[in-house]
Coordinates of C-alpha atoms and ligand atoms in Angstrom, one line a residue:
M125 CA 0.0 0.0 0.0
S126 CA 2.8 2.3 -0.9
E127 CA 0.9 4.3 -3.5
K128 CA -0.5 7.1 -1.5
N129 CA -2.9 8.4 -4.0
E130 CA -4.5 5.0 -4.5
Y131 CA -5.3 4.9 -0.8
P132 CA -6.4 8.3 0.3
P133 CA -6.0 8.9 4.0
V134 CA -9.2 8.3 5.9
G135 CA -10.7 11.2 7.8
S136 CA -9.9 11.3 11.4
E137 CA -12.6 11.7 14.0
I138 CA -10.3 10.6 16.8
T139 CA -7.6 12.9 17.8
G140 CA -4.4 11.4 19.1
N141 CA -3.1 7.9 18.1
T142 CA -4.6 4.6 19.1
E143 CA -1.7 3.8 21.3
S144 CA -2.3 6.7 23.7
M145 CA -5.9 5.8 23.7
A146 CA -5.0 2.2 24.5
E147 CA -3.3 3.5 27.7
N148 CA -6.5 5.3 28.7
Y149 CA -8.7 2.3 28.3
N150 CA -6.4 -0.6 28.9
Q151 CA -8.5 -3.4 30.5
G152 CA -6.0 -6.1 29.6
S153 CA -8.4 -8.7 28.1
T154 CA -7.7 -10.4 24.7
S155 CA -11.4 -10.1 23.8
D156 CA -11.3 -6.4 24.1
P157 CA -11.0 -4.5 20.9
A158 CA -7.4 -3.5 20.2
I159 CA -8.5 0.2 19.8
L160 CA -9.6 0.0 23.4
G161 CA -6.4 -1.6 24.6
G162 CA -7.1 -5.3 24.0
S163 CA -4.7 -7.6 22.0
P164 CA -5.1 -7.3 18.2
V165 CA -6.5 -10.2 16.3
R166 CA -3.3 -10.2 14.2
N167 CA 0.2 -9.1 14.7
K168 CA 1.8 -10.8 11.6
P169 CA 2.7 -8.7 8.6
W170 CA 0.8 -9.1 5.3
P171 CA 2.5 -10.2 2.1
A172 CA 4.9 -7.4 0.8
W173 CA 4.2 -5.8 -2.6
P174 CA 5.7 -5.8 -5.2
E175 CA 7.2 -9.3 -5.2
W176 CA 10.7 -9.9 -6.5
N177 CA 12.1 -13.4 -6.7
Q178 CA 15.9 -13.2 -7.3
A179 CA 16.1 -16.8 -8.6
T180 CA 13.5 -16.5 -11.3
D181 CA 13.3 -12.8 -12.0
E182 CA 16.9 -11.5 -12.2
E183 CA 18.4 -13.2 -15.2
L184 CA 16.5 -11.3 -17.9
I185 CA 16.8 -7.9 -16.2
M186 CA 20.5 -8.4 -15.8
K187 CA 20.9 -9.4 -19.4
V188 CA 19.1 -6.2 -20.4
M189 CA 21.3 -4.1 -18.2
R190 CA 24.5 -5.6 -19.4
S191 CA 23.5 -5.3 -23.1
G192 CA 23.2 -1.6 -23.0
V193 CA 20.0 -1.8 -25.1
W194 CA 17.7 0.0 -22.7
S195 CA 15.4 1.8 -25.0
R196 CA 12.4 0.1 -26.7
A197 CA 13.5 -3.1 -28.6
G198 CA 13.0 -6.9 -28.5
V199 CA 12.1 -7.3 -24.8
V200 CA 9.3 -4.7 -25.1
E201 CA 8.1 -6.5 -28.2
E202 CA 8.1 -9.8 -26.4
F203 CA 6.1 -8.3 -23.5
E204 CA 3.5 -6.9 -25.9
K205 CA 3.2 -10.3 -27.7
E206 CA 2.7 -12.2 -24.4
W207 CA 0.2 -9.6 -23.0
A208 CA -1.9 -9.7 -26.2
K209 CA -1.9 -13.5 -26.0
L210 CA -2.9 -13.5 -22.3
I211 CA -5.7 -11.0 -22.8
G212 CA -6.9 -12.6 -26.0
S213 CA -6.3 -9.6 -28.2
K214 CA -4.7 -9.3 -31.7
R215 CA -2.4 -6.5 -30.8
C216 CA -0.8 -4.8 -27.8
L217 CA 1.3 -1.6 -27.5
G218 CA 3.3 -0.9 -24.3
V219 CA 3.4 2.7 -23.1
V220 CA 4.7 4.6 -20.2
N221 CA 1.7 4.3 -18.0
G222 CA -2.1 3.6 -17.8
T223 CA -3.0 7.2 -18.0
N224 CA -1.2 7.6 -21.3
A225 CA -2.7 4.4 -22.6
L226 CA -6.1 6.0 -22.1
I227 CA -5.1 9.4 -23.6
T228 CA -3.5 7.7 -26.6
S229 CA -6.6 5.5 -27.2
L230 CA -9.0 8.4 -27.0
I231 CA -7.0 10.7 -29.3
Q232 CA -6.4 7.9 -31.9
L233 CA -10.1 7.1 -31.9
G234 CA -10.6 10.8 -33.0
I235 CA -12.0 12.0 -29.7
G236 CA -11.2 15.6 -28.9
A237 CA -12.6 19.2 -28.7
G238 CA -16.4 19.3 -28.5
D239 CA -16.9 15.7 -27.6
E240 CA -18.4 14.2 -24.4
V241 CA -17.2 10.9 -22.9
I242 CA -19.5 9.0 -20.5
I243 CA -17.6 7.7 -17.4
P244 CA -18.4 6.5 -13.8
P245 CA -17.3 8.8 -11.0
Y246 CA -16.2 5.8 -8.8
T247 CA -12.7 5.7 -10.2
F248 CA -9.2 6.8 -9.9
I249 CA -8.5 10.4 -11.0
A250 CA -6.4 9.3 -14.0
S251 CA -9.5 8.0 -15.9
V252 CA -11.1 11.5 -15.8
Q253 CA -7.9 13.4 -16.5
S254 CA -7.3 11.3 -19.6
I255 CA -10.6 12.6 -21.1
F256 CA -9.7 16.2 -20.4
Q257 CA -6.2 15.7 -21.8
A258 CA -7.8 14.6 -25.0
G259 CA -9.7 17.9 -25.1
A260 CA -13.1 16.2 -24.4
I261 CA -15.5 16.6 -21.4
P262 CA -16.3 13.7 -19.1
V263 CA -20.0 13.2 -18.3
F264 CA -20.4 11.2 -15.1
V265 CA -23.0 8.5 -14.9
D266 CA -23.9 7.2 -11.4
V267 CA -22.9 3.8 -10.1
D268 CA -24.7 0.8 -8.9
P269 CA -23.6 0.7 -5.2
E270 CA -24.0 -3.1 -5.0
T271 CA -21.5 -3.7 -7.8
F272 CA -19.4 -0.5 -7.4
Q273 CA -19.6 -0.2 -11.2
I274 CA -21.2 2.2 -13.7
D275 CA -25.0 1.6 -13.8
P276 CA -26.0 0.7 -17.4
D277 CA -29.6 1.8 -16.7
K278 CA -28.4 5.4 -16.1
I279 CA -26.2 5.8 -19.2
E280 CA -28.8 6.7 -21.9
A281 CA -30.3 9.6 -20.0
R282 CA -26.9 11.3 -20.1
I283 CA -26.2 10.8 -23.8
T284 CA -26.4 14.1 -25.8
S285 CA -25.7 15.0 -29.4
R286 CA -22.1 15.6 -28.3
T287 CA -21.5 12.2 -26.8
R288 CA -18.8 10.3 -28.7
A289 CA -17.7 7.5 -26.4
I290 CA -18.2 5.6 -23.2
M291 CA -15.2 4.8 -20.9
P292 CA -16.3 2.0 -18.6
V293 CA -14.0 1.5 -15.7
H294 CA -13.6 -2.1 -14.3
I295 CA -13.0 -0.5 -11.0
L296 CA -11.4 -2.4 -8.1
G297 CA -10.7 -5.3 -10.5
L298 CA -14.4 -6.2 -10.8
P299 CA -15.9 -6.2 -14.4
A300 CA -18.3 -3.5 -15.5
D301 CA -21.3 -4.8 -17.4
M302 CA -19.8 -4.8 -20.8
N303 CA -22.5 -6.7 -22.6
R304 CA -25.1 -4.1 -21.7
I305 CA -22.6 -1.2 -22.3
M306 CA -21.7 -2.5 -25.7
A307 CA -25.4 -2.8 -26.7
I308 CA -25.9 0.9 -25.6
A309 CA -22.8 1.9 -27.5
K310 CA -24.0 0.1 -30.7
K311 CA -27.5 1.7 -30.5
H312 CA -26.1 5.2 -30.2
K313 CA -23.0 4.6 -32.4
L314 CA -20.5 5.4 -29.6
L315 CA -16.9 4.3 -29.3
V316 CA -15.8 2.4 -26.2
V317 CA -12.5 2.7 -24.4
E318 CA -12.2 0.3 -21.5
D319 CA -10.3 1.4 -18.5
A320 CA -9.0 -2.0 -17.3
C321 CA -6.2 -0.4 -15.3
Q322 CA -7.2 -2.4 -12.2
S323 CA -8.6 -5.4 -14.1
W324 CA -5.9 -7.7 -15.5
L325 CA -7.3 -11.1 -16.5
A326 CA -10.9 -10.3 -15.2
E327 CA -13.5 -12.0 -17.4
I328 CA -17.2 -12.0 -18.3
N329 CA -18.3 -15.4 -19.6
G330 CA -14.7 -16.3 -20.3
K331 CA -13.9 -13.1 -22.3
K332 CA -11.3 -10.8 -20.8
V333 CA -12.2 -7.3 -20.0
G334 CA -10.3 -4.9 -22.3
T335 CA -11.4 -6.9 -25.4
F336 CA -15.0 -5.8 -25.5
G337 CA -14.5 -2.2 -26.7
N338 CA -12.5 -0.4 -29.4
A339 CA -9.5 -0.3 -27.1
G340 CA -8.6 -1.7 -23.7
C341 CA -6.1 0.1 -21.4
F342 CA -4.0 -1.4 -18.6
S343 CA -1.6 -0.1 -15.9
F344 CA 1.5 -1.7 -14.5
Q345 CA 2.2 0.9 -11.9
N346 CA 3.9 -0.3 -8.7
S347 CA 0.7 -0.9 -6.6
K348 CA -1.0 -2.8 -9.4
N349 CA -1.4 -6.6 -9.6
I350 CA 1.3 -6.8 -12.3
P351 CA 3.7 -4.1 -11.2
M352 CA 6.7 -2.7 -13.1
G353 CA 7.2 0.7 -11.4
E354 CA 5.5 2.6 -14.1
G355 CA 4.0 1.1 -17.3
G356 CA 0.9 0.7 -19.3
A357 CA -0.6 -1.0 -22.4
I358 CA -3.3 -0.6 -25.0
V359 CA -4.9 -3.7 -26.6
S360 CA -7.1 -3.9 -29.7
D361 CA -7.9 -6.0 -32.7
D362 CA -7.9 -3.0 -35.0
D363 CA -4.6 -2.9 -36.9
E364 CA -5.1 0.5 -38.3
F365 CA -5.9 2.0 -34.9
M366 CA -2.9 0.2 -33.3
D367 CA -0.6 1.5 -36.0
R368 CA -1.7 5.0 -35.3
C369 CA -1.2 4.4 -31.5
Y370 CA 2.3 3.2 -32.2
S371 CA 3.0 6.2 -34.4
Y372 CA 1.6 8.6 -31.8
H373 CA 3.7 7.0 -29.0
N374 CA 6.8 7.5 -31.1
Y375 CA 6.8 11.2 -32.0
G376 CA 4.2 10.7 -34.7
N377 CA 6.7 8.9 -36.9
P378 CA 5.5 6.5 -39.6
F379 CA 4.5 3.0 -38.5
G380 CA 2.7 0.2 -40.3
S381 CA -0.3 1.7 -42.1
A382 CA 0.4 5.2 -40.7
V383 CA 3.1 5.8 -43.3
G384 CA 2.0 8.9 -45.3
E385 CA 3.9 9.7 -48.4
V386 CA 7.2 8.0 -49.0
G387 CA 9.9 10.3 -47.6
S388 CA 7.4 12.6 -46.0
G389 CA 8.9 12.3 -42.6
T390 CA 6.8 12.5 -39.4
V391 CA 3.1 11.9 -40.3
I392 CA 0.8 12.7 -37.4
P393 CA 0.9 14.8 -34.2
G394 CA 2.8 12.7 -31.7
N395 CA 4.1 12.2 -28.2
K396 CA 6.9 10.1 -26.7
L397 CA 5.6 7.3 -24.6
R398 CA 7.8 4.3 -25.1
L399 CA 8.3 1.6 -22.5
T400 CA 11.9 0.7 -21.7
E401 CA 13.5 -2.7 -22.1
Y402 CA 14.2 -3.1 -18.3
Q403 CA 10.5 -2.2 -17.5
A404 CA 9.4 -5.0 -19.9
A405 CA 11.9 -7.4 -18.3
I406 CA 10.3 -6.7 -14.9
G407 CA 6.9 -7.0 -16.5
L408 CA 7.6 -10.4 -18.0
A409 CA 8.8 -11.7 -14.5
Q410 CA 5.6 -10.4 -12.9
M411 CA 3.4 -11.8 -15.8
A412 CA 4.7 -15.2 -15.0
R413 CA 2.9 -15.3 -11.6
L414 CA -0.2 -13.3 -12.5
Q415 CA -2.4 -16.3 -13.5
E416 CA -1.8 -18.2 -10.2
Q417 CA -2.0 -15.1 -8.0
T418 CA -5.3 -14.1 -9.7
T419 CA -6.8 -17.5 -9.0
T420 CA -5.6 -17.2 -5.3
R421 CA -7.2 -13.7 -5.0
N422 CA -10.5 -15.0 -6.4
N423 CA -10.6 -18.0 -4.1
N424 CA -9.7 -15.9 -1.0
A425 CA -12.2 -13.1 -1.9
D426 CA -14.9 -15.7 -2.3
Y427 CA -14.1 -17.2 1.1
L428 CA -13.8 -13.8 2.8
K429 CA -17.1 -12.7 1.3
S430 CA -18.8 -15.9 2.6
R431 CA -17.4 -15.2 6.1
I432 CA -18.5 -11.6 6.4
K433 CA -21.7 -11.3 4.4
D434 CA -24.0 -12.1 7.3
I435 CA -22.4 -9.6 9.7
P436 CA -25.1 -6.9 10.1
G437 CA -24.0 -3.7 8.4
I438 CA -21.4 -5.4 6.1
L439 CA -22.4 -5.5 2.5
P440 CA -19.7 -7.1 0.3
Y441 CA -19.4 -6.4 -3.5
V442 CA -21.9 -8.2 -5.9
F443 CA -20.7 -9.2 -9.3
I444 CA -22.5 -8.0 -12.5
P445 CA -24.1 -11.0 -14.3
G446 CA -21.7 -13.4 -16.1
V447 CA -18.5 -12.7 -14.2
T448 CA -16.3 -15.8 -14.5
R449 CA -13.2 -14.2 -12.9
A450 CA -12.3 -10.9 -11.3
A451 CA -8.9 -9.3 -10.7
F452 CA -9.5 -8.1 -7.1
H453 CA -7.2 -5.2 -7.2
L454 CA -9.2 -4.4 -4.1
F455 CA -11.7 -6.2 -2.0
P456 CA -14.7 -3.9 -1.3
F457 CA -17.7 -3.8 1.0
R458 CA -20.1 -1.1 2.1
Y459 CA -20.2 -0.3 5.8
K460 CA -23.5 0.7 7.3
K461 CA -22.9 2.4 10.6
E462 CA -26.5 2.1 11.6
Q463 CA -25.9 -1.6 12.2
F464 CA -22.7 -0.8 14.2
S465 CA -24.4 1.4 16.9
G466 CA -23.7 4.5 14.8
L467 CA -20.0 3.9 14.9
S468 CA -18.6 6.1 12.1
R469 CA -16.7 4.6 9.2
E470 CA -13.6 6.5 10.2
V471 CA -13.5 5.0 13.7
F472 CA -14.4 1.6 12.2
L473 CA -11.4 1.8 9.9
K474 CA -9.1 2.8 12.9
A475 CA -10.5 -0.1 15.0
L476 CA -9.8 -2.5 12.1
Q477 CA -6.3 -1.2 11.6
A478 CA -5.7 -1.5 15.4
E479 CA -6.6 -5.2 15.0
G480 CA -3.8 -5.6 12.5
I481 CA -6.0 -5.4 9.4
P482 CA -4.9 -2.6 6.9
C483 CA -7.9 -1.0 5.3
S484 CA -9.0 2.2 3.6
G485 CA -12.1 4.2 3.0
G486 CA -11.2 4.4 -0.7
Y487 CA -12.1 7.1 -3.2
T488 CA -13.5 10.5 -2.6
P489 CA -15.8 11.7 -5.4
V490 CA -13.6 12.6 -8.4
N491 CA -16.4 14.7 -9.9
R492 CA -16.2 17.1 -6.9
M493 CA -12.5 18.1 -7.0
P494 CA -11.2 21.6 -8.0
Y495 CA -9.4 20.5 -11.2
I496 CA -12.7 20.5 -13.2
E497 CA -13.5 24.2 -12.6
N498 CA -9.9 25.1 -13.3
I499 CA -9.9 23.2 -16.6
F500 CA -13.1 25.0 -17.5
K501 CA -11.2 28.3 -16.9
S502 CA -8.2 27.3 -19.0
K503 CA -7.3 29.0 -22.2
N504 CA -7.6 25.8 -24.3
F505 CA -11.1 24.9 -23.1
K506 CA -12.3 28.5 -23.5
L507 CA -11.3 28.3 -27.1
M508 CA -12.8 24.8 -27.6
Y509 CA -16.2 25.2 -25.9
S510 CA -19.0 27.7 -25.6
E511 CA -19.5 29.6 -22.3
D512 CA -22.7 27.7 -21.7
L513 CA -20.9 24.3 -21.9
L514 CA -18.3 25.6 -19.4
D515 CA -20.9 26.8 -16.9
Y516 CA -19.5 24.9 -13.9
N517 CA -22.7 24.9 -11.9
K518 CA -24.8 23.7 -14.8
Y519 CA -22.3 21.0 -15.5
M520 CA -22.3 19.8 -11.9
E521 CA -26.0 19.7 -12.0
R522 CA -26.3 17.6 -15.2
T523 CA -23.5 15.2 -14.1
N524 CA -24.6 14.8 -10.5
C525 CA -24.1 11.3 -9.0
P526 CA -25.8 11.1 -5.5
L527 CA -25.3 7.3 -5.2
N528 CA -21.6 7.7 -5.8
D529 CA -21.4 10.4 -3.1
Q530 CA -22.9 7.9 -0.7
L531 CA -20.8 5.0 -1.8
C532 CA -17.7 7.1 -1.2
R533 CA -18.9 7.6 2.4
E534 CA -19.6 3.9 3.0
A535 CA -16.9 1.9 1.1
V536 CA -14.2 -0.1 2.8
W537 CA -11.3 -1.6 0.9
F538 CA -8.6 -4.3 1.5
G539 CA -5.6 -4.3 -0.8
Q540 CA -4.8 -7.0 -3.3
N541 CA -1.7 -8.1 -1.5
M542 CA -3.8 -9.2 1.5
L543 CA -5.6 -11.6 -0.9
I544 CA -2.5 -13.6 -1.9
G545 CA -2.2 -15.2 1.5
D546 CA -4.2 -18.2 2.7
K547 CA -7.6 -18.9 4.3
K548 CA -6.1 -18.2 7.8
D549 CA -5.4 -14.7 6.6
M550 CA -9.0 -14.2 5.5
D551 CA -10.1 -15.6 8.9
D552 CA -8.1 -12.9 10.6
I553 CA -9.9 -10.2 8.6
A554 CA -13.4 -11.8 9.3
N555 CA -12.6 -12.3 13.0
A556 CA -11.5 -8.7 13.4
I557 CA -14.7 -7.4 11.8
E558 CA -16.8 -9.7 14.0
K559 CA -14.9 -8.5 17.1
I560 CA -15.6 -4.8 16.2
S561 CA -19.2 -5.7 15.3
S562 CA -19.9 -7.2 18.8
N563 CA -18.1 -4.4 20.6
A564 CA -19.4 -1.5 18.4
S565 CA -21.4 0.3 21.0
R566 CA -18.6 0.2 23.5
I567 CA -16.1 1.5 21.0
K568 CA -18.5 4.2 20.0
E569 CA -19.0 5.3 23.6
K570 CA -15.3 5.3 24.5
T571 CA -14.1 7.0 21.4
D572 CA -16.9 9.6 21.5
K573 CA -15.6 10.6 24.9
A574 CA -12.0 10.7 23.7
V575 CA -12.8 13.4 21.1
Ligands
LIG676 C1 -3.9 3.2 -12.0 C2 -5.1 3.6 -12.8 C3 -5.0 4.4 -13.9 C4 -3.7 5.0 -14.4 O1 -2.6 4.2 -14.5 P1 -1.2 4.8 -14.3 O2 -0.3 3.7 -14.7 O3 -1.0 5.1 -12.8 O4 -1.0 6.0 -15.1 C5 -6.1 4.6 -14.6 N1 -7.3 4.2 -14.2 C6 -7.5 3.4 -13.1 C7 -8.8 3.0 -12.7 C8 -6.3 3.1 -12.3 O5 -6.5 2.4 -11.2

């Protein structure tokens, strides 16, 4: 959990740390909640992330380092070939990160000034920024709080004459409902760019997410389930689109079908987004364990869900129909404080952490942060859009997502590294939640007094 922006700090309703509180309330019993001075359910560490196995992982990276060929060449090509094969896509292009995989895809699908892109607000900031970077405007569609995903029933009401694309996000590593989203896209002739930056190897009826839309985008940032420090990829079956993506990621220079006139030099507006050979070497090492770790995460998530789903006030994720495998970048549930004697989520998180269970409250609403108003005031956007379309209050009203606001207040996450352990680790999590559940009123009373 080193990536701070993936795990925003939880709000603190308790002043002072839990240790000094423990002194105040120390009653010495192991059945006491750790936040009140009892012994924690767990004092073992959780699996470290990322994993690096010297015996299996170091040979290729050392070969790359000694060769002096560090810029894009054969190892990146091998990584792309293997990733395309694993995802079940014709082509793959490695890029510097997931954010730029999204930006490249949007731009090479022709999305830009004047266009609107439908997106759920329950996502990482990078999804939304990519749309603005392409010069388009994101239009938020509310989530289904049970699945944590975009609600397909709410998409059509937010389609306008300017809508060009949908960006479904398979958030937390759980698939969004691609069959329904693709049907809506087809009906309204919209492009689809899948943000699969948390959803490596997740599937709907055996088909991998990232292969439903016009393009699928992945991230290999350090906290992700296949980490390489920084890195990303675009997958697609469309050769012409992939040639243009390649060209764009390499200064706009000719590639494949994007060749222009013979001798005409650089052919399209470009950027420089190439993956390095040593990143690809790390990626290949990580890819080798992704299948097995994904299976372990699915089995552990399934077991953990079965253990906590009947605790009053704990509502674990529900899959959209047809999910055959998820990625579980995170394990999510909704916390209903009414069934915990009114104990706030913030204190619940601290109580859980005190039991030795790392957890987070997850995202705050990305549609309510200051960057949007600042983008609307920017020189470029003022040239690209009418004053009416840049009316911030009007925009906020027409893209309002009340269920997401509530979800952001209720969500609780466990990180993917906690799911690569064994059943006993899941039991620790479940036992800690049960312990807090049965002591909720006592914790509330004591921590209320401490404020
Ligand atoms: C991580 C992430 C991204 C961006 O990927 P980077 O590699 O960090 O640029 C985009 N969308 C989602 C949902 C992510 O989790």
